[in-house]
Coordinates of C-alpha atoms and ligand atoms in Angstrom, one line a residue:
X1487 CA 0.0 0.0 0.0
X1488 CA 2.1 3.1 -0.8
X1489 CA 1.5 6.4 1.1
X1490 CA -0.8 8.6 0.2
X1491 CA -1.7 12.3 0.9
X1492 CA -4.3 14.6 2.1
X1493 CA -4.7 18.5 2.7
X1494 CA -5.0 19.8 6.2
X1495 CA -8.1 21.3 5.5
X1496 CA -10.1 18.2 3.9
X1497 CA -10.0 14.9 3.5
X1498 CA -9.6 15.1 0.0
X1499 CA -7.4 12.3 -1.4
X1500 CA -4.2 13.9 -3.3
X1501 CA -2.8 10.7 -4.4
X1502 CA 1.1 9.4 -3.8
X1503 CA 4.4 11.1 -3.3
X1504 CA 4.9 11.4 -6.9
X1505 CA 1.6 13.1 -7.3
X1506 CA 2.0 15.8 -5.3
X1507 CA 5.9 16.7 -6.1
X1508 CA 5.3 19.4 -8.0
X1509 CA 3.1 21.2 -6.1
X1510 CA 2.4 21.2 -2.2
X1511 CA -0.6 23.1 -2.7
X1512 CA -4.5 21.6 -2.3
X1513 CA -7.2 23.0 -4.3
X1514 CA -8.7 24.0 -1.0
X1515 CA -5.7 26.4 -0.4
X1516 CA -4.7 23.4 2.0
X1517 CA -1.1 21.7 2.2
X1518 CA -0.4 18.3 1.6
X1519 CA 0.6 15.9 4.1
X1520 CA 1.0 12.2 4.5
X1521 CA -2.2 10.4 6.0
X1522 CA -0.4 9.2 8.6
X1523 CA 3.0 9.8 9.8
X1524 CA 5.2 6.6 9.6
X1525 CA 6.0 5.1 12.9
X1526 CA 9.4 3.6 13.5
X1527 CA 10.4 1.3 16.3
X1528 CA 14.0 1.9 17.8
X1529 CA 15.6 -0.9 16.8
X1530 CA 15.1 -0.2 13.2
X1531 CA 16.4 3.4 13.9
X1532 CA 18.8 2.3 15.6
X1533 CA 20.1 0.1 12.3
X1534 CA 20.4 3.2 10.6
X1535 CA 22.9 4.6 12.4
X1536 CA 25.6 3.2 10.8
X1537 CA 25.1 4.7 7.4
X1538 CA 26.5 7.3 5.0
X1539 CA 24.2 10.2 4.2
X1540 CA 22.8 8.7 0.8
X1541 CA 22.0 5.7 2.1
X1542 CA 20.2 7.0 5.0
X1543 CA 18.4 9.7 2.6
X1544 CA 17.1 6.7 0.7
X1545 CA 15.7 5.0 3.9
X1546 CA 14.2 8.1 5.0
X1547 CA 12.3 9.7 1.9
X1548 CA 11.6 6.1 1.6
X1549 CA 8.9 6.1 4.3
X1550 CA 7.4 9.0 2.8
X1551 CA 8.0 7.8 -1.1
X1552 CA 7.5 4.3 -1.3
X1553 CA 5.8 5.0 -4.9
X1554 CA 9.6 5.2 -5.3
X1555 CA 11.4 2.2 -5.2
X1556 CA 14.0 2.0 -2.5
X1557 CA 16.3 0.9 -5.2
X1558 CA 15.9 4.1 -7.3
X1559 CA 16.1 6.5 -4.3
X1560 CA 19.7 4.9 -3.7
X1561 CA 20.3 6.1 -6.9
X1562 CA 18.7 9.7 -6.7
X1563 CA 20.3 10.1 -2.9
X1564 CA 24.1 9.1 -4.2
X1565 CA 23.5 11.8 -6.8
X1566 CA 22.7 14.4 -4.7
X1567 CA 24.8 14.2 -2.4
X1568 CA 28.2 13.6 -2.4
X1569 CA 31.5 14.9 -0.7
X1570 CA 32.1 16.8 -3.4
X1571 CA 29.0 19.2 -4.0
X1572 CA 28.9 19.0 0.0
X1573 CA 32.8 19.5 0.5
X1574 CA 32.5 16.6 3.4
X1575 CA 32.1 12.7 3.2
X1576 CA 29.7 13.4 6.2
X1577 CA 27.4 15.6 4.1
X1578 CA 25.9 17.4 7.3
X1579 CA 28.9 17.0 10.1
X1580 CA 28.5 17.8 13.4
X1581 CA 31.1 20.1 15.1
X1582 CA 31.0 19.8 19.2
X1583 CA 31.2 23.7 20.6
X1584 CA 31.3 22.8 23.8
X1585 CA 31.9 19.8 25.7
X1586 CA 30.2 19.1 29.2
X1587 CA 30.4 20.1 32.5
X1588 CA 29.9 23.4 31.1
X1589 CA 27.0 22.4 28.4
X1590 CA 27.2 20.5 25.8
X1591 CA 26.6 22.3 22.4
X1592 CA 27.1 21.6 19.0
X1593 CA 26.5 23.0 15.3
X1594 CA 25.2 20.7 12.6
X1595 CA 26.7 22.1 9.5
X1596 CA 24.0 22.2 6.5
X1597 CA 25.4 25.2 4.4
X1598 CA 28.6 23.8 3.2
X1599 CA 26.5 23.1 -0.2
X1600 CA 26.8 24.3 -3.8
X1601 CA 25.4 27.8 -2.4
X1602 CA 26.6 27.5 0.9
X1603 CA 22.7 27.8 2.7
X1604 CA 20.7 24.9 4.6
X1605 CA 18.4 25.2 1.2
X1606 CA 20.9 23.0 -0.5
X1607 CA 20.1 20.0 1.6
X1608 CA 16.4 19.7 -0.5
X1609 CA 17.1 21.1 -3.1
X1610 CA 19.5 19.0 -4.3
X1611 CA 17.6 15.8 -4.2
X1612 CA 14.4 17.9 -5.6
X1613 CA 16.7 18.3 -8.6
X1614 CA 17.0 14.4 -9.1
X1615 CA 13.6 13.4 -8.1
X1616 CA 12.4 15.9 -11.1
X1617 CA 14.9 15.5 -13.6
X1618 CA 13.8 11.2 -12.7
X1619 CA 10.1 12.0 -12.9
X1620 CA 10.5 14.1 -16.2
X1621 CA 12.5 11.3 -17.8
X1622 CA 9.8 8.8 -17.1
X1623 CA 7.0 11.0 -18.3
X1624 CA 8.5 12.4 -21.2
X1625 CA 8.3 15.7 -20.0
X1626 CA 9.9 19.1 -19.2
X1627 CA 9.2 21.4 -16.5
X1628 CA 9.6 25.4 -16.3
X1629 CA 9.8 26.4 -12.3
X1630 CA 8.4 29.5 -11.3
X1631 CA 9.4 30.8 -7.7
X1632 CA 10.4 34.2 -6.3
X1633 CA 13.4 34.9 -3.7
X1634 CA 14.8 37.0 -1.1
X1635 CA 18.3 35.3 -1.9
X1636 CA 19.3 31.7 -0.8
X1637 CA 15.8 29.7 -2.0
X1638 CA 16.5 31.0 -5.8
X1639 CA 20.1 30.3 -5.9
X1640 CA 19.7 27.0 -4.6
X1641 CA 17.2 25.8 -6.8
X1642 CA 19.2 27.6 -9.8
X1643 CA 22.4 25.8 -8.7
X1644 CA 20.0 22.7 -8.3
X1645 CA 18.6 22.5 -11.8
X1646 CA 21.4 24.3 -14.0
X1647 CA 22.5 20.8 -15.8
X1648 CA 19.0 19.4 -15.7
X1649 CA 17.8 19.8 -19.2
X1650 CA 14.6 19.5 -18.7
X1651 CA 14.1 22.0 -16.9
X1652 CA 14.2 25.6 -17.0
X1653 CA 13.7 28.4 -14.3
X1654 CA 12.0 31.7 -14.2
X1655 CA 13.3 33.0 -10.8
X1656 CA 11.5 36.5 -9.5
X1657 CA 13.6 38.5 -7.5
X1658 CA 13.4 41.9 -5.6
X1659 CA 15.6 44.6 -7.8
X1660 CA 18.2 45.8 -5.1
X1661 CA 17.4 43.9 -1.9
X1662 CA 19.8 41.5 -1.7
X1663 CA 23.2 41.1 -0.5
X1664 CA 26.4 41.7 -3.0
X1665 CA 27.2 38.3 -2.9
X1666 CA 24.0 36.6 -3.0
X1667 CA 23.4 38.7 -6.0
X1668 CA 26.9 37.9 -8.0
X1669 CA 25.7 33.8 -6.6
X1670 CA 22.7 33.6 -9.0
X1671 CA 22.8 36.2 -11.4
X1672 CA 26.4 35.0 -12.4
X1673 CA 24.5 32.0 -14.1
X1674 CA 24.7 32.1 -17.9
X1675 CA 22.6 28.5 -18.6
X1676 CA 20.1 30.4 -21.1
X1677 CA 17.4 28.2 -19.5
X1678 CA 18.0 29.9 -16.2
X1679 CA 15.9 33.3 -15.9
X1680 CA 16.7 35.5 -13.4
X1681 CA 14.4 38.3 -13.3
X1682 CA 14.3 41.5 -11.4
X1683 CA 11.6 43.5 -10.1
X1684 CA 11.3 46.8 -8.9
X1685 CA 9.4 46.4 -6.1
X1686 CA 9.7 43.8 -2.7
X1687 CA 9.8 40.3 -1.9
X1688 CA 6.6 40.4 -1.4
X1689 CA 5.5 41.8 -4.8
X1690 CA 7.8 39.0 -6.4
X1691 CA 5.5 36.7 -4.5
X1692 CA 2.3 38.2 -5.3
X1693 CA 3.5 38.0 -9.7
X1694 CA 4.1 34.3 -9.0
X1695 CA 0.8 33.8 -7.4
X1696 CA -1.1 35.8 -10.0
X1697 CA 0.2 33.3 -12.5
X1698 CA 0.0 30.6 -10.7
X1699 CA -3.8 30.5 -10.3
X1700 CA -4.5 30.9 -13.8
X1701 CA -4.5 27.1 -14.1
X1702 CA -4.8 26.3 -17.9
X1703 CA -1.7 28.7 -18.4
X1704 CA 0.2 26.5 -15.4
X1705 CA -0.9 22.9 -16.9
X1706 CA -0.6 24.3 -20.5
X1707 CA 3.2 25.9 -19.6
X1708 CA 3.7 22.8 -17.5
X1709 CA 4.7 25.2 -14.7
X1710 CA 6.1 23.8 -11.2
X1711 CA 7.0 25.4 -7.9
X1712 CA 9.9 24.5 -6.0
X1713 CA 9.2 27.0 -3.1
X1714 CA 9.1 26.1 0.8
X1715 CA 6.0 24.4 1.1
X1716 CA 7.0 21.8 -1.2
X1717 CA 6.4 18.5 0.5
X1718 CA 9.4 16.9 -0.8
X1719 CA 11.4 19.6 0.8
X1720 CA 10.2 18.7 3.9
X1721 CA 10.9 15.3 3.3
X1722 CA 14.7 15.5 2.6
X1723 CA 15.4 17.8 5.3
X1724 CA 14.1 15.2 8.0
X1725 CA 17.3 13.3 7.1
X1726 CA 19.7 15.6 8.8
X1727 CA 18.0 15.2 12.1
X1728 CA 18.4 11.6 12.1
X1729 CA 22.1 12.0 11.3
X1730 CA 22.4 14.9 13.6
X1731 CA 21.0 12.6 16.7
X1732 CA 23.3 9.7 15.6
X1733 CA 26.4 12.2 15.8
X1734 CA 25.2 14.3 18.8
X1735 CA 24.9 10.6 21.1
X1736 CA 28.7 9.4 20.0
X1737 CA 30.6 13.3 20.2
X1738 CA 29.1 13.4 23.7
X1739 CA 29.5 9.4 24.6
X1740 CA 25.5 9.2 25.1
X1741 CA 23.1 6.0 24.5
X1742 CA 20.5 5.2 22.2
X1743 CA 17.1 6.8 23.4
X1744 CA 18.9 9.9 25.4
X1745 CA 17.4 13.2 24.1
X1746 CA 19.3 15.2 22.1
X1747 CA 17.6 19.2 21.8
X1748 CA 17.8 20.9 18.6
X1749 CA 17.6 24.6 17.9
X1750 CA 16.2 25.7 14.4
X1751 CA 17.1 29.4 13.3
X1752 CA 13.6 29.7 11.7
X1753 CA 11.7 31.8 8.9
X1754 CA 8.5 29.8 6.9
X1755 CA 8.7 27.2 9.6
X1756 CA 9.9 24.4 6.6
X1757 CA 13.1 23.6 8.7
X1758 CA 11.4 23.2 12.1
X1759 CA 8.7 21.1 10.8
X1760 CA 10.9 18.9 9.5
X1761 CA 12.6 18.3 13.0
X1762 CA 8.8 17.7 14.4
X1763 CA 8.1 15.0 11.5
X1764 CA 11.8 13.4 12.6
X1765 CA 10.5 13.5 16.4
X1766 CA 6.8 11.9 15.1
X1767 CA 8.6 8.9 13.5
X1768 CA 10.5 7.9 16.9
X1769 CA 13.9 10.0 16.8
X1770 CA 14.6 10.6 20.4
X1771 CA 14.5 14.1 20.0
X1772 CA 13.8 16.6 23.4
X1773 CA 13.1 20.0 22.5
X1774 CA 12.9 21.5 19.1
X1775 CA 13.8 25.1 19.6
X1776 CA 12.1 27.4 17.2
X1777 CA 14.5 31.0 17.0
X1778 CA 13.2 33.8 15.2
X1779 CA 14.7 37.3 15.1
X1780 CA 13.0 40.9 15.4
X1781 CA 10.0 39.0 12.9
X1782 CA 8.8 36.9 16.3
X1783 CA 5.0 36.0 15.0
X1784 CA 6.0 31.9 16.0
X1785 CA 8.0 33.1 19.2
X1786 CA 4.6 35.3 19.9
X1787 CA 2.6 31.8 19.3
X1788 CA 4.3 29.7 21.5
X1789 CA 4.5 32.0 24.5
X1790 CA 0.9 33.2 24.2
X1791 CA -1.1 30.5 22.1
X1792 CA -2.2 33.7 19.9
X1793 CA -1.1 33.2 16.1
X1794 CA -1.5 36.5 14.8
X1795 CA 0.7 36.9 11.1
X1796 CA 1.4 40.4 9.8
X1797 CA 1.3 42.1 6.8
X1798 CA 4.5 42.8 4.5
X1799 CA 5.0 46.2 5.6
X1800 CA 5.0 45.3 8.9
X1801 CA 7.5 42.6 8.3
X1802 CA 11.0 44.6 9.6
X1803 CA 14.0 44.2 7.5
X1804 CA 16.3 42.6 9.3
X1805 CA 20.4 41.5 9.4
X1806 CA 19.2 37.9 9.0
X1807 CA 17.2 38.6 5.9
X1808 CA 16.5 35.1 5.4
X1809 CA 14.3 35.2 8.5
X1810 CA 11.8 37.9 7.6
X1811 CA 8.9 36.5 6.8
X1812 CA 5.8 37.2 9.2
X1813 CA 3.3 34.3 7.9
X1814 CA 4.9 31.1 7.8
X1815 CA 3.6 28.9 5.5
X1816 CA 4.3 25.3 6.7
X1817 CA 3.0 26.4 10.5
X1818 CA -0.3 25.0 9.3
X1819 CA 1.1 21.5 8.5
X1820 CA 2.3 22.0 12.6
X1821 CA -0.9 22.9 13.8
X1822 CA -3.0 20.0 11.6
X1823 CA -0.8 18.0 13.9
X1824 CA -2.1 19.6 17.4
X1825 CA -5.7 19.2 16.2
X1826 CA -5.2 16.2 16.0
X1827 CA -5.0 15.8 12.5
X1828 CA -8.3 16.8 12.2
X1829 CA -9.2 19.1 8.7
X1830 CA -12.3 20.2 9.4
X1831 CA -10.9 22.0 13.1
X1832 CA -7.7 23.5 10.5
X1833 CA -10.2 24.7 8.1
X1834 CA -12.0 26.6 10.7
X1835 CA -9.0 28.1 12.4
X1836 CA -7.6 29.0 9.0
X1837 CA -11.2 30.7 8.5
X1838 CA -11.1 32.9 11.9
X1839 CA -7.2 34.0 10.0
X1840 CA -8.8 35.1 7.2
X1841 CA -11.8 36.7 8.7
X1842 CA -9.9 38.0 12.2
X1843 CA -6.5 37.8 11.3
X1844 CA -5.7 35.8 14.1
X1845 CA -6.6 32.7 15.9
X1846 CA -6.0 32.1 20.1
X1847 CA -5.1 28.3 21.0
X1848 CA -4.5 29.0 24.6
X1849 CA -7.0 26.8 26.6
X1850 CA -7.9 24.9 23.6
X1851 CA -6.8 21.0 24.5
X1852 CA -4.6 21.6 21.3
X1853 CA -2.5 24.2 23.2
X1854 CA -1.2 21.1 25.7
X1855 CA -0.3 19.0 23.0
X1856 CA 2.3 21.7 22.1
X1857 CA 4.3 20.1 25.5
X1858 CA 4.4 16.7 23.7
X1859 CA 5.9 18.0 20.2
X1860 CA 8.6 19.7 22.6
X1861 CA 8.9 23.1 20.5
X1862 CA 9.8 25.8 22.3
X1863 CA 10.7 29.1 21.0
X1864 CA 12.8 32.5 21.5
X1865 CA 13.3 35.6 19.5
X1866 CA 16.7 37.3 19.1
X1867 CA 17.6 40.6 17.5
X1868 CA 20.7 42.9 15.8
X1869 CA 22.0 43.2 19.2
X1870 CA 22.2 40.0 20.1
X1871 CA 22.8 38.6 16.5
X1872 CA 26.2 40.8 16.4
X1873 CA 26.9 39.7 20.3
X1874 CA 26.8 36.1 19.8
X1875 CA 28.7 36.5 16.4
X1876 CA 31.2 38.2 18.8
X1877 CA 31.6 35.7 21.7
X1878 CA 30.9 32.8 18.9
X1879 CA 34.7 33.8 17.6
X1880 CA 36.3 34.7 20.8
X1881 CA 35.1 31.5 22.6
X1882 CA 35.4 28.9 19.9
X1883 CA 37.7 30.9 17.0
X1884 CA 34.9 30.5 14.7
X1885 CA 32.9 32.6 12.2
X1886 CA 29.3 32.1 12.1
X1887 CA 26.1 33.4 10.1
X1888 CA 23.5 35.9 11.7
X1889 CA 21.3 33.5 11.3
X1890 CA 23.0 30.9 12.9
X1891 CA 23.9 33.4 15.7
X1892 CA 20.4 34.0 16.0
X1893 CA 19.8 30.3 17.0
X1894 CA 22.8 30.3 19.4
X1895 CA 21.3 33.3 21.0
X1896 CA 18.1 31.6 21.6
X1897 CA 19.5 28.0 22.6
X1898 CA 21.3 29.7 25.5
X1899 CA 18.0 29.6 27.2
X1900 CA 17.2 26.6 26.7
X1901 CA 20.6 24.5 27.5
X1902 CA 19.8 22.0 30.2
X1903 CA 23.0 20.0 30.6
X1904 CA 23.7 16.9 30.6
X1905 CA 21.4 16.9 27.5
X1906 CA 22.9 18.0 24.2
X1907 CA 22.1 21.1 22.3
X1908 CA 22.4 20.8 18.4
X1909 CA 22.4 23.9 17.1
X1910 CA 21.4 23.7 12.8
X1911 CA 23.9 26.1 10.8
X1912 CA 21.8 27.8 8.1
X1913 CA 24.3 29.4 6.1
X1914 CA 27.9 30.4 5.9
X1915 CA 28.9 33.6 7.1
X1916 CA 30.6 34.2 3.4
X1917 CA 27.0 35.2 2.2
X1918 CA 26.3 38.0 4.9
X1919 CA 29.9 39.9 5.0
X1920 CA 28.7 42.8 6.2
X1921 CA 27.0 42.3 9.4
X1922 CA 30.1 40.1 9.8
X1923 CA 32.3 43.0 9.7
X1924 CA 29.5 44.7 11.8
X1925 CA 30.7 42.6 13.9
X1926 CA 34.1 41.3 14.4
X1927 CA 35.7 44.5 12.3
X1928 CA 37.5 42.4 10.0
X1929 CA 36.4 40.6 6.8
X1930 CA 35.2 37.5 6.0
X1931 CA 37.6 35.3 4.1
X1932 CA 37.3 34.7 1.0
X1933 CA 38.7 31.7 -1.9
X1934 CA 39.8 33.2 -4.7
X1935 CA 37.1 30.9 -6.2
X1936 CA 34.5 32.9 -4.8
X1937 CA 36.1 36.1 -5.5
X1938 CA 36.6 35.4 -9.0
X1939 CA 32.7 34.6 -9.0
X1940 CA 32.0 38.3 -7.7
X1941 CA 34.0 39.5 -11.0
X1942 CA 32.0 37.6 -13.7
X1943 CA 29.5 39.1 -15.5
X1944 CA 25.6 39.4 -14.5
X1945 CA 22.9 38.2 -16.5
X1946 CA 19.4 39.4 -15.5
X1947 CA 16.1 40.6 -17.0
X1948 CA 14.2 43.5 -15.7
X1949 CA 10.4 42.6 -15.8
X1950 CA 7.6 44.9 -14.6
X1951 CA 5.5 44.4 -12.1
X1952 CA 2.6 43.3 -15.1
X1953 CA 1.3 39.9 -14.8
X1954 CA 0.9 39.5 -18.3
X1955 CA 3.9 40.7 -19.5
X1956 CA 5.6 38.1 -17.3
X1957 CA 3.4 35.4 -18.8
X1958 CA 4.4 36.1 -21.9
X1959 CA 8.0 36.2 -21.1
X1960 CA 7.3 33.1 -20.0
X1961 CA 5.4 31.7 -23.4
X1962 CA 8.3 33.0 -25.2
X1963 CA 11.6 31.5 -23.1
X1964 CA 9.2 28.5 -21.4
X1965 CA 11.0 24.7 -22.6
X1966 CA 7.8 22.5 -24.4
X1967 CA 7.8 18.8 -24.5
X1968 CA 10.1 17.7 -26.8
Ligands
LIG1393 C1 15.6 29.8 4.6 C2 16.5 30.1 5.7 C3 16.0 30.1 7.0 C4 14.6 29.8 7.4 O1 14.3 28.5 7.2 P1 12.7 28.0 7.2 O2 12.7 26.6 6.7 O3 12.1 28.9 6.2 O4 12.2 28.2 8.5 C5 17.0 30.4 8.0 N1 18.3 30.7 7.7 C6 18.7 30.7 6.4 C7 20.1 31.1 6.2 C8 17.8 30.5 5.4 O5 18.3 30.5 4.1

């Protein structure tokens, strides 16, 4: 019987893995999600622990993609990642900050892929999963998406020598950092797109969405969306939790079924959720710390049971950019789970958003069922960001992000020795120089690689902010079935 999915707010049947990987969307503005979470016992985790990151990927999508054979996924995981895209045999290795009495911290390194953010860790595998399911269909694919900087460049990086693919990536004109700008727009494939807007993130998202609900031009374009609530994003990112308990027990000479705490620098809730669908499963994970920065809607949540999102323009713009969003869309695949997976409760909470703008959970028996998914959450801001960047360096001679200083700031609170804290490193601090030298006063280094990357030339297109002039950008450059 292979898995099947459902959207949170129906019980509408959405079919298999494979039916839903191009789009994580329901046609009742739900999200898919498996129909049940698969269970694992801790012996057969346990067996796991041995194994290199590929094979362990192919285990793990495995449960969620058995429409997949297992023998195909080994295939599509030893693709995707390998020491060299991922610059480590280890793929996601775990660096011990601090040993015990004092606390025992760690950083699970995730951004030491092709664009050097956590993003890679999907969107590598999404590559090969498409580039198989095209193959098999006969089919090509144009992607649609917009960015604020590290979703776009991964997925470019991701799908630059698939060729049946092409990508129409939206991007706000100005907005991003120096690097993150000479990291995509440096592409020349002629199948890559990058496409600048006057405007926000925000209006980049609102283009894609226009165009996205004009459904015969999506089937007819055969357009696909590679953006955070794509379910097979989720998916691969639930591997590194498994490798990063397996790690965290032998660095701190702990047994099978201790808790290990993890602390998720956090912005549309995709990387968090991911920990809570490891924790469902059986990983003996304790807390799962959710850090936000000055953009603290989730932090506001879990102190207060209120959810209240905000509007774009009240969304600050922060030093960890890749935090600001105010409305995170995977937190409704979190709270289908404290209703008890129940749609028709989601649907009506989702209903009080739309009409109130808010929902309350405090009191609500799905308020105490927060205590058994174990997330927890803090905010942090500039401050604090440039602080821990500081004592990060003095303490333990080592540069990190400001979003990955963000969730050091927030784990502090939460450290309860002699239980490990994994702390997830987002991105390298390479992509954000300047708060870095905000920071420390001196300069990031740099390869000569990635210098030499800043010098090439820049290949954009400058679209207005017209709907239809970006569809027929698209009808002109858009791949067709061969
Ligand atoms: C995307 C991103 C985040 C936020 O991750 P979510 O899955 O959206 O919660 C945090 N840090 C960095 C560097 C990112 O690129």
């Amino acid at each position: 019987m292979t898995m099947q999915y459902v959207s949170t707010r129906s019980p509408s049947a959405m079919g298999s893995f494979t039916d839903i990987l191009l789009e994580g969307l329901a046609h009742d503005g739900g999200l898919a999600v498996p129909v049940a979470i698969p269970q694992w016992s801790s012996e057969t985790i346990q067996s796991l622990s041995g194994l290199a990151y590929p094979e362990l990927a192919a285990k793990v999508v495995h449960a969620f993609a058995d429409d997949l054979g297992l023998e195909t996924l080994h295939i599509l995981t030893a693709r995707a990642y390998t020491a060299e895209k991922f610059g480590h045999p280890a793929i996601a290795p775990l660096t011990v900050l601090q040993e015990a009495p004092h606390s025992r911290l760690a950083l699970l390194e995730l951004s030491n892929g092709p664009t050097m953010a956590f993003k890679d860790m999907a969107m590598q595998l999404l590559g090969q999963l498409f580039e198989y399911q095209l193959k098999q269909k006969g089919q090509t694919l144009n992607i649609l998406g917009a960015t604020s900087g590290d979703t776009g460049s991964s997925a470019e990086y991701a799908m630059r020598d698939k060729r049946a693919i092409s990508v129409f990536m939206l991007s706000p004109e100005g907005r991003m950092s120096q690097f993150q700008k000479a990291q995509m727009y440096s592409l020349q494939e002629p199948h890559i797109h990058n496409l600048t807007v006057k405007g926000s993130f925000d209006d980049c998202q609102d283009m894609v969405k226009a165009v996205s609900a004009d459904l015969a031009f999506k089937s007819s374009m055969r357009i696909g969306t590679v953006n955070s609530i794509n379910w097979a994003r989720i998916t691969a990112q639930v591997v590194y939790y498994f490798t990063g308990y397996f790690q965290a027990i032998n660095a701190f000479g702990l047994r099978y079924g201790d808790p290990v705490d993890f602390c998720v620098p956090s912005g549309n809730f995709g990387n968090v959720l991911s920990g809570h669908v490891a924790k469902s499963m059986g990983l003996p994970v304790g807390q799962l710390v959710v850090a936000t920065n000055e953009n603290n809607v989730l932090d506001e949540f879990f102190r207060t049971g209120r959810y209240r999102p905000r509007k774009s323009a009240e969304t600050f713009v922060t030093s960890s950019p890749s935090m600001d969003i105010s409305k995170a869309s995977n937190f409704e695949r979190y709270v289908f789970d404290l209703v008890g997976r129940d749609p028709q409760r989601l649907a009506g909470l989702w209903s009080d958003l739309s009409i109130h703008g808010e929902f309350h959970l405090a009191g609500d028996p799905a308020w105490s069922a927060i205590g058994r998914t174990g997330l927890v959450s803090g905010a942090s801001h500039h401050a604090a960001r440039l602080e821990t960047i500081r004592k990060v360096h003095d303490r333990f001679n080592r540069m990190v992000d400001p979003h990955t200083a963000d969730g050091l700031f927030v784990a502090q609170q939460f450290l309860r020795p002699p239980v490990p804290m994994v702390c997830l490193e987002t991105a390298l601090p390479v992509k954000f120089e300047q708060t870095i030298l905000e920071a420390l006063d001196m300069p990031v280094p740099k390869s000569e690689e990635l210098q030499a990357m800043e010098q090439r030339p820049q290949r954009t297109v400058a679209v207005s902010q017209d709907v239809e002039a970006l569809k027929e950008f698209i009808r002109q450059h858009a791949l067709v079935a061969s």
